[in-house]
């Protein structure tokens, strides 16, 4: 009987302790959940795999050559587009498609942002364009190892703050794989 009472007291005190955070400490929410995708970058020297994270629960289709993926939100919040390119002209095609799909939204002038793991001293950089208008979001371009990775999130104003937290975890995930020579003729 004494063992049962002691067990009940321990379980009761554990339940009470986990129900409320200690005073003076903010409650910490779990980190946003992300999923990984692998895209293919074609460069003048060959082909490289590019691994990036995207918000979990967002689903979509790869472009035929796996250079990009367009994801839609689980509740129809909007879209997240991720594309890779070797040259700025390729990015221009992606941006034109986004402009066509979202005519009421416009990007701000570019601004440099700090992204964990991006090393400007090694020639890498990260640039952001804030999306305003009918929809909200941002376009972030990360340049690393001769490859440009474009993240474009264009969503409803209501869903943007939560999605922003998830994307901030995705940007540092950009990983450029080993370059493989292009197949010969």
PDB file of C-alpha atoms in Angstrom:
ATOM      1  CA  UNK A   1       0.000   0.000   0.000  1.00  0.00           C
ATOM      2  CA  UNK A   2       2.864   2.394   0.863  1.00  0.00           C
ATOM      3  CA  UNK A   3       4.407   1.767  -2.578  1.00  0.00           C
ATOM      4  CA  UNK A   4       1.108   2.598  -4.312  1.00  0.00           C
ATOM      5  CA  UNK A   5       0.754   5.885  -2.397  1.00  0.00           C
ATOM      6  CA  UNK A   6       4.352   6.849  -3.239  1.00  0.00           C
ATOM      7  CA  UNK A   7       3.749   6.007  -6.921  1.00  0.00           C
ATOM      8  CA  UNK A   8       0.573   8.141  -7.006  1.00  0.00           C
ATOM      9  CA  UNK A   9       2.404  11.064  -5.379  1.00  0.00           C
ATOM     10  CA  UNK A  10       5.252  10.831  -7.908  1.00  0.00           C
ATOM     11  CA  UNK A  11       2.928  10.622 -10.909  1.00  0.00           C
ATOM     12  CA  UNK A  12       0.812  13.485  -9.539  1.00  0.00           C
ATOM     13  CA  UNK A  13       3.830  15.728  -9.003  1.00  0.00           C
ATOM     14  CA  UNK A  14       5.233  14.908 -12.461  1.00  0.00           C
ATOM     15  CA  UNK A  15       1.921  15.811 -14.074  1.00  0.00           C
ATOM     16  CA  UNK A  16       1.777  19.109 -12.196  1.00  0.00           C
ATOM     17  CA  UNK A  17       5.367  20.005 -13.050  1.00  0.00           C
ATOM     18  CA  UNK A  18       4.874  19.475 -16.788  1.00  0.00           C
ATOM     19  CA  UNK A  19       1.573  21.339 -16.954  1.00  0.00           C
ATOM     20  CA  UNK A  20       3.057  24.797 -16.364  1.00  0.00           C
ATOM     21  CA  UNK A  21       6.519  26.136 -17.174  1.00  0.00           C
ATOM     22  CA  UNK A  22       8.574  27.425 -14.240  1.00  0.00           C
ATOM     23  CA  UNK A  23       7.912  31.098 -13.552  1.00  0.00           C
ATOM     24  CA  UNK A  24      10.155  33.514 -15.415  1.00  0.00           C
ATOM     25  CA  UNK A  25      10.798  31.096 -18.296  1.00  0.00           C
ATOM     26  CA  UNK A  26       8.917  31.461 -21.562  1.00  0.00           C
ATOM     27  CA  UNK A  27       7.237  28.351 -22.902  1.00  0.00           C
ATOM     28  CA  UNK A  28       9.297  27.056 -25.850  1.00  0.00           C
ATOM     29  CA  UNK A  29       7.324  25.760 -28.795  1.00  0.00           C
ATOM     30  CA  UNK A  30       8.719  22.897 -30.862  1.00  0.00           C
ATOM     31  CA  UNK A  31      10.684  23.830 -33.988  1.00  0.00           C
ATOM     32  CA  UNK A  32       8.813  23.851 -37.307  1.00  0.00           C
ATOM     33  CA  UNK A  33       8.838  20.544 -39.136  1.00  0.00           C
ATOM     34  CA  UNK A  34      10.506  20.398 -42.555  1.00  0.00           C
ATOM     35  CA  UNK A  35      10.871  17.813 -45.325  1.00  0.00           C
ATOM     36  CA  UNK A  36      13.779  17.331 -47.739  1.00  0.00           C
ATOM     37  CA  UNK A  37      13.731  17.335 -51.533  1.00  0.00           C
ATOM     38  CA  UNK A  38      16.527  16.785 -54.025  1.00  0.00           C
ATOM     39  CA  UNK A  39      16.744  18.891 -57.168  1.00  0.00           C
ATOM     40  CA  UNK A  40      19.215  18.739 -60.053  1.00  0.00           C
ATOM     41  CA  UNK A  41      21.407  21.670 -61.073  1.00  0.00           C
ATOM     42  CA  UNK A  42      22.905  21.709 -64.558  1.00  0.00           C
ATOM     43  CA  UNK A  43      26.116  23.750 -64.841  1.00  0.00           C
ATOM     44  CA  UNK A  44      28.743  24.198 -67.533  1.00  0.00           C
ATOM     45  CA  UNK A  45      30.878  21.615 -65.701  1.00  0.00           C
ATOM     46  CA  UNK A  46      28.192  19.003 -65.250  1.00  0.00           C
ATOM     47  CA  UNK A  47      25.287  18.125 -63.001  1.00  0.00           C
ATOM     48  CA  UNK A  48      24.964  18.420 -59.228  1.00  0.00           C
ATOM     49  CA  UNK A  49      22.308  17.324 -56.788  1.00  0.00           C
ATOM     50  CA  UNK A  50      20.897  20.056 -54.565  1.00  0.00           C
ATOM     51  CA  UNK A  51      19.201  19.083 -51.323  1.00  0.00           C
ATOM     52  CA  UNK A  52      16.912  21.589 -49.643  1.00  0.00           C
ATOM     53  CA  UNK A  53      14.271  21.534 -46.953  1.00  0.00           C
ATOM     54  CA  UNK A  54      10.724  22.768 -47.413  1.00  0.00           C
ATOM     55  CA  UNK A  55       7.821  23.143 -44.978  1.00  0.00           C
ATOM     56  CA  UNK A  56       6.370  19.758 -44.104  1.00  0.00           C
ATOM     57  CA  UNK A  57       2.838  19.141 -45.320  1.00  0.00           C
ATOM     58  CA  UNK A  58       3.307  21.207 -48.479  1.00  0.00           C
ATOM     59  CA  UNK A  59       3.007  18.968 -51.538  1.00  0.00           C
ATOM     60  CA  UNK A  60       3.615  19.367 -55.252  1.00  0.00           C
ATOM     61  CA  UNK A  61       5.269  18.243 -58.419  1.00  0.00           C
ATOM     62  CA  UNK A  62       8.811  18.380 -59.756  1.00  0.00           C
ATOM     63  CA  UNK A  63       9.569  19.949 -63.112  1.00  0.00           C
ATOM     64  CA  UNK A  64      10.339  17.228 -65.693  1.00  0.00           C
ATOM     65  CA  UNK A  65      14.130  17.600 -65.326  1.00  0.00           C
ATOM     66  CA  UNK A  66      13.908  17.974 -61.509  1.00  0.00           C
ATOM     67  CA  UNK A  67      15.343  21.520 -61.540  1.00  0.00           C
ATOM     68  CA  UNK A  68      12.390  22.871 -59.574  1.00  0.00           C
ATOM     69  CA  UNK A  69       9.381  21.963 -57.490  1.00  0.00           C
ATOM     70  CA  UNK A  70       6.151  23.871 -56.926  1.00  0.00           C
ATOM     71  CA  UNK A  71       4.476  23.130 -53.609  1.00  0.00           C
ATOM     72  CA  UNK A  72       0.993  24.131 -52.457  1.00  0.00           C
ATOM     73  CA  UNK A  73      -0.102  24.585 -48.871  1.00  0.00           C
ATOM     74  CA  UNK A  74      -2.174  21.962 -47.084  1.00  0.00           C
ATOM     75  CA  UNK A  75      -5.035  24.450 -46.600  1.00  0.00           C
ATOM     76  CA  UNK A  76      -4.625  26.308 -49.913  1.00  0.00           C
ATOM     77  CA  UNK A  77      -2.548  29.106 -48.346  1.00  0.00           C
ATOM     78  CA  UNK A  78      -0.567  29.703 -51.525  1.00  0.00           C
ATOM     79  CA  UNK A  79       2.609  28.316 -53.012  1.00  0.00           C
ATOM     80  CA  UNK A  80       6.254  27.704 -52.245  1.00  0.00           C
ATOM     81  CA  UNK A  81       8.435  27.377 -55.322  1.00  0.00           C
ATOM     82  CA  UNK A  82      12.012  26.084 -55.128  1.00  0.00           C
ATOM     83  CA  UNK A  83      14.199  26.148 -58.201  1.00  0.00           C
ATOM     84  CA  UNK A  84      17.893  25.777 -59.006  1.00  0.00           C
ATOM     85  CA  UNK A  85      19.839  27.500 -61.750  1.00  0.00           C
ATOM     86  CA  UNK A  86      23.356  28.049 -62.979  1.00  0.00           C
ATOM     87  CA  UNK A  87      22.730  31.325 -64.778  1.00  0.00           C
ATOM     88  CA  UNK A  88      20.590  34.383 -64.015  1.00  0.00           C
ATOM     89  CA  UNK A  89      18.559  33.903 -67.213  1.00  0.00           C
ATOM     90  CA  UNK A  90      17.209  30.653 -65.813  1.00  0.00           C
ATOM     91  CA  UNK A  91      16.072  32.501 -62.689  1.00  0.00           C
ATOM     92  CA  UNK A  92      14.371  35.074 -64.895  1.00  0.00           C
ATOM     93  CA  UNK A  93      12.173  32.333 -66.361  1.00  0.00           C
ATOM     94  CA  UNK A  94      11.139  31.204 -62.878  1.00  0.00           C
ATOM     95  CA  UNK A  95      10.397  34.774 -61.800  1.00  0.00           C
ATOM     96  CA  UNK A  96       8.300  35.433 -64.909  1.00  0.00           C
ATOM     97  CA  UNK A  97       6.204  32.327 -64.180  1.00  0.00           C
ATOM     98  CA  UNK A  98       5.658  33.517 -60.598  1.00  0.00           C
ATOM     99  CA  UNK A  99       4.660  36.978 -61.797  1.00  0.00           C
ATOM    100  CA  UNK A 100       2.127  35.427 -64.180  1.00  0.00           C
ATOM    101  CA  UNK A 101       0.606  33.261 -61.420  1.00  0.00           C
ATOM    102  CA  UNK A 102       0.541  36.110 -58.861  1.00  0.00           C
ATOM    103  CA  UNK A 103      -0.155  39.360 -60.759  1.00  0.00           C
ATOM    104  CA  UNK A 104      -1.356  41.259 -57.679  1.00  0.00           C
ATOM    105  CA  UNK A 105       1.907  40.781 -55.755  1.00  0.00           C
ATOM    106  CA  UNK A 106       5.231  42.532 -56.242  1.00  0.00           C
ATOM    107  CA  UNK A 107       8.779  42.039 -54.890  1.00  0.00           C
ATOM    108  CA  UNK A 108      10.710  44.774 -53.081  1.00  0.00           C
ATOM    109  CA  UNK A 109      14.222  45.816 -54.105  1.00  0.00           C
ATOM    110  CA  UNK A 110      16.824  43.189 -53.124  1.00  0.00           C
ATOM    111  CA  UNK A 111      18.452  43.165 -49.708  1.00  0.00           C
ATOM    112  CA  UNK A 112      21.300  41.071 -48.373  1.00  0.00           C
ATOM    113  CA  UNK A 113      20.351  38.724 -45.538  1.00  0.00           C
ATOM    114  CA  UNK A 114      22.374  36.563 -43.203  1.00  0.00           C
ATOM    115  CA  UNK A 115      21.678  32.843 -43.540  1.00  0.00           C
ATOM    116  CA  UNK A 116      23.481  30.406 -41.269  1.00  0.00           C
ATOM    117  CA  UNK A 117      26.088  28.521 -43.300  1.00  0.00           C
ATOM    118  CA  UNK A 118      26.303  31.053 -46.147  1.00  0.00           C
ATOM    119  CA  UNK A 119      29.898  32.336 -46.255  1.00  0.00           C
ATOM    120  CA  UNK A 120      30.299  35.658 -48.105  1.00  0.00           C
ATOM    121  CA  UNK A 121      34.102  35.360 -47.809  1.00  0.00           C
ATOM    122  CA  UNK A 122      33.850  32.203 -49.951  1.00  0.00           C
ATOM    123  CA  UNK A 123      31.823  33.989 -52.639  1.00  0.00           C
ATOM    124  CA  UNK A 124      28.468  32.757 -51.335  1.00  0.00           C
ATOM    125  CA  UNK A 125      25.547  35.081 -50.757  1.00  0.00           C
ATOM    126  CA  UNK A 126      21.912  35.272 -49.774  1.00  0.00           C
ATOM    127  CA  UNK A 127      19.484  37.887 -51.083  1.00  0.00           C
ATOM    128  CA  UNK A 128      15.859  38.536 -50.135  1.00  0.00           C
ATOM    129  CA  UNK A 129      12.956  40.268 -51.888  1.00  0.00           C
ATOM    130  CA  UNK A 130       9.868  40.904 -49.750  1.00  0.00           C
ATOM    131  CA  UNK A 131       6.520  40.217 -51.450  1.00  0.00           C
ATOM    132  CA  UNK A 132       3.698  42.701 -50.904  1.00  0.00           C
ATOM    133  CA  UNK A 133       0.324  43.336 -52.493  1.00  0.00           C
ATOM    134  CA  UNK A 134      -2.625  40.977 -52.670  1.00  0.00           C
ATOM    135  CA  UNK A 135      -0.457  38.243 -51.140  1.00  0.00           C
ATOM    136  CA  UNK A 136       2.540  38.214 -48.795  1.00  0.00           C
ATOM    137  CA  UNK A 137       5.813  36.343 -48.716  1.00  0.00           C
ATOM    138  CA  UNK A 138       9.383  36.567 -49.884  1.00  0.00           C
ATOM    139  CA  UNK A 139      11.815  35.392 -52.490  1.00  0.00           C
ATOM    140  CA  UNK A 140      15.212  34.279 -51.174  1.00  0.00           C
ATOM    141  CA  UNK A 141      18.097  33.432 -53.464  1.00  0.00           C
ATOM    142  CA  UNK A 142      21.102  31.561 -52.099  1.00  0.00           C
ATOM    143  CA  UNK A 143      24.232  31.311 -54.237  1.00  0.00           C
ATOM    144  CA  UNK A 144      26.678  28.552 -53.361  1.00  0.00           C
ATOM    145  CA  UNK A 145      29.214  26.489 -55.338  1.00  0.00           C
ATOM    146  CA  UNK A 146      28.196  28.047 -58.666  1.00  0.00           C
ATOM    147  CA  UNK A 147      24.526  27.159 -58.148  1.00  0.00           C
ATOM    148  CA  UNK A 148      21.653  29.559 -57.429  1.00  0.00           C
ATOM    149  CA  UNK A 149      18.784  28.235 -55.311  1.00  0.00           C
ATOM    150  CA  UNK A 150      15.569  30.245 -55.419  1.00  0.00           C
ATOM    151  CA  UNK A 151      12.911  29.958 -52.714  1.00  0.00           C
ATOM    152  CA  UNK A 152       9.704  31.853 -53.488  1.00  0.00           C
ATOM    153  CA  UNK A 153       6.832  31.841 -51.010  1.00  0.00           C
ATOM    154  CA  UNK A 154       3.687  33.692 -52.028  1.00  0.00           C
ATOM    155  CA  UNK A 155       0.777  33.076 -49.678  1.00  0.00           C
ATOM    156  CA  UNK A 156      -2.182  34.698 -47.930  1.00  0.00           C
ATOM    157  CA  UNK A 157      -1.365  37.456 -45.459  1.00  0.00           C
ATOM    158  CA  UNK A 158      -2.831  35.387 -42.602  1.00  0.00           C
ATOM    159  CA  UNK A 159      -0.609  32.362 -43.220  1.00  0.00           C
ATOM    160  CA  UNK A 160       2.651  34.255 -43.842  1.00  0.00           C
ATOM    161  CA  UNK A 161       3.900  34.699 -40.230  1.00  0.00           C
ATOM    162  CA  UNK A 162       3.790  30.956 -39.485  1.00  0.00           C
ATOM    163  CA  UNK A 163       5.221  29.950 -42.863  1.00  0.00           C
ATOM    164  CA  UNK A 164       8.054  32.480 -42.425  1.00  0.00           C
ATOM    165  CA  UNK A 165       9.202  30.612 -39.287  1.00  0.00           C
ATOM    166  CA  UNK A 166       9.318  27.357 -41.236  1.00  0.00           C
ATOM    167  CA  UNK A 167      11.180  28.848 -44.195  1.00  0.00           C
ATOM    168  CA  UNK A 168      13.795  30.405 -41.924  1.00  0.00           C
ATOM    169  CA  UNK A 169      14.696  26.821 -40.973  1.00  0.00           C
ATOM    170  CA  UNK A 170      14.793  25.767 -44.636  1.00  0.00           C
ATOM    171  CA  UNK A 171      17.230  28.365 -46.001  1.00  0.00           C
ATOM    172  CA  UNK A 172      20.311  27.053 -44.131  1.00  0.00           C
ATOM    173  CA  UNK A 173      19.576  23.527 -45.397  1.00  0.00           C
ATOM    174  CA  UNK A 174      20.862  24.204 -48.938  1.00  0.00           C
ATOM    175  CA  UNK A 175      23.432  21.526 -49.709  1.00  0.00           C
ATOM    176  CA  UNK A 176      25.147  21.232 -53.073  1.00  0.00           C
ATOM    177  CA  UNK A 177      26.243  17.669 -53.847  1.00  0.00           C
ATOM    178  CA  UNK A 178      29.244  16.459 -55.799  1.00  0.00           C
ATOM    179  CA  UNK A 179      29.400  17.676 -59.372  1.00  0.00           C
ATOM    180  CA  UNK A 180      29.093  14.828 -61.893  1.00  0.00           C
ATOM    181  CA  UNK A 181      30.296  15.349 -65.464  1.00  0.00           C
ATOM    182  CA  UNK A 182      27.591  15.865 -68.058  1.00  0.00           C
ATOM    183  CA  UNK A 183      26.928  12.777 -70.185  1.00  0.00           C
ATOM    184  CA  UNK A 184      28.826  12.802 -73.460  1.00  0.00           C
ATOM    185  CA  UNK A 185      27.276  12.994 -76.938  1.00  0.00           C
TER     186      UNK A 185
END
